[in-house]
Amino acid sequence: KDTIDKKDDWFVLKRYYSSPKKTEPSTLKLFTSILIRLLYHLLLFLRNESIPQDTEKIQHLLKIKIKNEVSNFLWNKIKREFERLQTITNLNEELLCVALHLWIKDFYEKFEKWYPRGLPNNTLQMIHKFEEKLDKEYSTFFNRKTEFIELRAIRIDE
């Protein structure tokens, strides 16, 4: 199923590339906004690389003139957002990767608990509510540097 053609899914992605550019709720912490953008760009990058027939749609969304530049554009965005997260969290690359891995696992479980049938709809209001819930739930998740170091050490010892 080609989910990127669904109007609601496109709406969620378009909000970052249409005027006004800033469409996150103003109550979100900077960290949460960057994390959400990182995830959107990762998803677009993976989709662009794995489903070639969607490259043109993604190119149109991003307003990129040359099809071959889509991956580079997204990869540069991902790197920049990752670096910003490193600065905000004060985690090095390796620890941020550990933290993101743990966060994705935890987020998946929380999302399933919060929305067992998925988001009820993809309106801007619903997305904002979801992002605010995400912001509240995970505002301190990446502050667990000692735990990330310990987990990394366990992995190295194995």
mmCIF file of C-alpha atoms in Angstrom:
data_model
loop_
_atom_site.group_PDB
_atom_site.id
_atom_site.type_symbol
_atom_site.label_atom_id
_atom_site.label_comp_id
_atom_site.label_asym_id
_atom_site.label_seq_id
_atom_site.Cartn_x
_atom_site.Cartn_y
_atom_site.Cartn_z
ATOM 1 C CA LYS A 1 0.000 0.000 0.000
ATOM 2 C CA ASP A 2 1.351 3.405 -0.961
ATOM 3 C CA THR A 3 0.570 5.380 2.193
ATOM 4 C CA ILE A 4 2.363 8.517 1.082
ATOM 5 C CA ASP A 5 -0.521 9.182 -1.312
ATOM 6 C CA LYS A 6 -3.023 9.472 1.522
ATOM 7 C CA LYS A 7 -4.081 13.091 1.951
ATOM 8 C CA ASP A 8 -3.720 13.009 5.752
ATOM 9 C CA ASP A 9 -0.172 11.642 5.633
ATOM 10 C CA TRP A 10 0.871 14.260 3.107
ATOM 11 C CA PHE A 11 -0.623 16.937 5.323
ATOM 12 C CA VAL A 12 1.609 15.943 8.235
ATOM 13 C CA LEU A 13 4.707 16.114 6.044
ATOM 14 C CA LYS A 14 3.742 19.282 4.135
ATOM 15 C CA ARG A 15 3.520 21.354 7.286
ATOM 16 C CA TYR A 16 7.324 21.497 7.465
ATOM 17 C CA TYR A 17 7.758 22.640 3.881
ATOM 18 C CA SER A 18 4.888 25.082 3.395
ATOM 19 C CA SER A 19 4.474 28.626 4.612
ATOM 20 C CA PRO A 20 4.479 29.380 7.425
ATOM 21 C CA LYS A 21 7.508 27.152 8.027
ATOM 22 C CA LYS A 22 7.078 27.012 11.814
ATOM 23 C CA THR A 23 3.957 24.966 12.436
ATOM 24 C CA GLU A 24 4.833 23.161 15.649
ATOM 25 C CA PRO A 25 2.939 24.295 18.721
ATOM 26 C CA SER A 26 4.863 27.181 20.276
ATOM 27 C CA THR A 27 4.713 25.356 23.609
ATOM 28 C CA LEU A 28 7.053 22.589 22.414
ATOM 29 C CA LYS A 29 10.581 22.545 23.731
ATOM 30 C CA LEU A 30 13.247 23.141 21.097
ATOM 31 C CA PHE A 31 14.543 19.611 21.641
ATOM 32 C CA THR A 32 11.157 18.065 20.804
ATOM 33 C CA SER A 33 10.784 20.136 17.643
ATOM 34 C CA ILE A 34 14.227 19.078 16.422
ATOM 35 C CA LEU A 35 13.609 15.430 17.324
ATOM 36 C CA ILE A 36 10.328 15.421 15.387
ATOM 37 C CA ARG A 37 11.974 17.017 12.343
ATOM 38 C CA LEU A 38 14.819 14.483 12.544
ATOM 39 C CA LEU A 39 12.287 11.651 12.497
ATOM 40 C CA TYR A 40 10.349 13.130 9.569
ATOM 41 C CA HIS A 41 13.545 13.582 7.578
ATOM 42 C CA LEU A 42 14.725 10.063 8.413
ATOM 43 C CA LEU A 43 11.396 8.644 7.257
ATOM 44 C CA LEU A 44 11.479 10.646 4.027
ATOM 45 C CA PHE A 45 15.098 9.638 3.410
ATOM 46 C CA LEU A 46 14.343 5.946 3.940
ATOM 47 C CA ARG A 47 11.244 6.161 1.766
ATOM 48 C CA ASN A 48 13.169 7.946 -0.973
ATOM 49 C CA GLU A 49 15.915 5.310 -0.918
ATOM 50 C CA SER A 50 13.656 2.271 -0.703
ATOM 51 C CA ILE A 51 10.685 3.257 -2.881
ATOM 52 C CA PRO A 52 12.034 4.931 -6.041
ATOM 53 C CA GLN A 53 8.564 5.647 -7.423
ATOM 54 C CA ASP A 54 7.999 8.069 -4.505
ATOM 55 C CA THR A 55 11.111 10.145 -5.195
ATOM 56 C CA GLU A 56 9.188 12.527 -7.437
ATOM 57 C CA LYS A 57 6.535 13.108 -4.760
ATOM 58 C CA ILE A 58 9.212 13.750 -2.143
ATOM 59 C CA GLN A 59 11.075 16.009 -4.569
ATOM 60 C CA HIS A 60 7.887 18.024 -5.084
ATOM 61 C CA LEU A 61 7.263 18.226 -1.329
ATOM 62 C CA LEU A 62 10.792 19.483 -0.680
ATOM 63 C CA LYS A 63 10.717 21.793 -3.719
ATOM 64 C CA ILE A 64 13.983 20.380 -5.031
ATOM 65 C CA LYS A 65 14.554 20.915 -8.755
ATOM 66 C CA ILE A 66 16.905 18.007 -9.462
ATOM 67 C CA LYS A 67 15.677 14.526 -8.555
ATOM 68 C CA ASN A 68 19.189 13.247 -7.768
ATOM 69 C CA GLU A 69 19.603 15.876 -5.029
ATOM 70 C CA VAL A 70 16.717 14.635 -2.850
ATOM 71 C CA SER A 71 18.795 12.129 -0.871
ATOM 72 C CA ASN A 72 21.654 14.586 -0.337
ATOM 73 C CA PHE A 73 19.242 17.277 0.824
ATOM 74 C CA LEU A 74 17.575 14.938 3.321
ATOM 75 C CA TRP A 75 20.866 13.479 4.534
ATOM 76 C CA ASN A 76 22.225 16.989 5.194
ATOM 77 C CA LYS A 77 19.071 17.851 7.152
ATOM 78 C CA ILE A 78 19.408 14.644 9.186
ATOM 79 C CA LYS A 79 23.070 15.356 9.980
ATOM 80 C CA ARG A 80 22.329 18.962 10.970
ATOM 81 C CA GLU A 81 19.421 17.962 13.234
ATOM 82 C CA PHE A 82 21.477 15.147 14.772
ATOM 83 C CA GLU A 83 24.271 17.630 15.548
ATOM 84 C CA ARG A 84 21.764 20.029 17.095
ATOM 85 C CA LEU A 85 20.449 17.211 19.292
ATOM 86 C CA GLN A 86 24.025 16.418 20.340
ATOM 87 C CA THR A 87 24.510 20.025 21.406
ATOM 88 C CA ILE A 88 21.213 20.257 23.276
ATOM 89 C CA THR A 89 21.602 16.914 25.068
ATOM 90 C CA ASN A 90 25.352 17.185 25.639
ATOM 91 C CA LEU A 91 25.712 13.609 24.347
ATOM 92 C CA ASN A 92 28.423 12.522 21.942
ATOM 93 C CA GLU A 93 27.498 10.753 18.715
ATOM 94 C CA GLU A 94 27.684 7.259 20.184
ATOM 95 C CA LEU A 95 25.632 8.080 23.290
ATOM 96 C CA LEU A 96 23.034 9.942 21.258
ATOM 97 C CA CYS A 97 22.670 6.855 19.044
ATOM 98 C CA VAL A 98 22.166 4.709 22.161
ATOM 99 C CA ALA A 99 19.626 7.218 23.491
ATOM 100 C CA LEU A 100 17.748 7.392 20.175
ATOM 101 C CA HIS A 101 17.617 3.603 19.982
ATOM 102 C CA LEU A 102 16.135 3.402 23.490
ATOM 103 C CA TRP A 103 13.792 6.298 22.777
ATOM 104 C CA ILE A 104 12.429 4.714 19.581
ATOM 105 C CA LYS A 105 11.762 1.454 21.422
ATOM 106 C CA ASP A 106 10.060 3.257 24.309
ATOM 107 C CA PHE A 107 8.149 5.585 21.993
ATOM 108 C CA TYR A 108 6.802 2.660 19.973
ATOM 109 C CA GLU A 109 5.459 1.045 23.145
ATOM 110 C CA LYS A 110 3.958 4.322 24.422
ATOM 111 C CA PHE A 111 2.361 5.128 21.075
ATOM 112 C CA GLU A 112 0.714 1.688 20.989
ATOM 113 C CA LYS A 113 -0.607 2.321 24.501
ATOM 114 C CA TRP A 114 -1.800 5.871 23.788
ATOM 115 C CA TYR A 115 -3.297 5.112 20.373
ATOM 116 C CA PRO A 116 -3.939 1.354 20.010
ATOM 117 C CA ARG A 117 -5.790 2.032 16.743
ATOM 118 C CA GLY A 118 -3.478 4.781 15.529
ATOM 119 C CA LEU A 119 -4.178 8.490 15.671
ATOM 120 C CA PRO A 120 -7.926 9.099 15.374
ATOM 121 C CA ASN A 121 -7.241 11.607 12.568
ATOM 122 C CA ASN A 122 -4.374 13.625 11.153
ATOM 123 C CA THR A 123 -5.727 17.125 11.572
ATOM 124 C CA LEU A 124 -3.307 19.841 12.614
ATOM 125 C CA GLN A 125 -5.053 20.029 15.993
ATOM 126 C CA MET A 126 -4.638 16.280 16.589
ATOM 127 C CA ILE A 127 -0.985 16.375 15.518
ATOM 128 C CA HIS A 128 -0.337 19.304 17.878
ATOM 129 C CA LYS A 129 -1.973 17.407 20.761
ATOM 130 C CA PHE A 130 0.156 14.380 19.976
ATOM 131 C CA GLU A 131 3.347 16.470 19.819
ATOM 132 C CA GLU A 132 2.530 18.172 23.116
ATOM 133 C CA LYS A 133 1.948 14.762 24.704
ATOM 134 C CA LEU A 134 5.274 13.603 23.276
ATOM 135 C CA ASP A 135 6.978 16.736 24.604
ATOM 136 C CA LYS A 136 5.580 16.238 28.090
ATOM 137 C CA GLU A 137 6.343 12.511 28.230
ATOM 138 C CA TYR A 138 9.906 12.707 26.935
ATOM 139 C CA SER A 139 11.154 16.100 28.124
ATOM 140 C CA THR A 140 13.779 14.471 30.361
ATOM 141 C CA PHE A 141 14.361 11.168 28.548
ATOM 142 C CA PHE A 142 17.668 12.259 27.001
ATOM 143 C CA ASN A 143 19.003 13.561 30.342
ATOM 144 C CA ARG A 144 19.926 10.014 31.403
ATOM 145 C CA LYS A 145 23.557 10.206 30.264
ATOM 146 C CA THR A 146 24.866 7.912 33.015
ATOM 147 C CA GLU A 147 22.382 5.209 32.028
ATOM 148 C CA PHE A 148 23.356 5.511 28.358
ATOM 149 C CA ILE A 149 27.051 5.181 29.277
ATOM 150 C CA GLU A 150 26.309 2.075 31.357
ATOM 151 C CA LEU A 151 24.299 0.497 28.547
ATOM 152 C CA ARG A 152 27.059 1.242 26.070
ATOM 153 C CA ALA A 153 29.607 -0.351 28.425
ATOM 154 C CA ILE A 154 27.469 -3.495 28.743
ATOM 155 C CA ARG A 155 27.278 -3.791 24.945
ATOM 156 C CA ILE A 156 31.040 -3.364 24.586
ATOM 157 C CA ASP A 157 31.735 -6.052 27.211
ATOM 158 C CA GLU A 158 29.486 -8.622 25.510
#
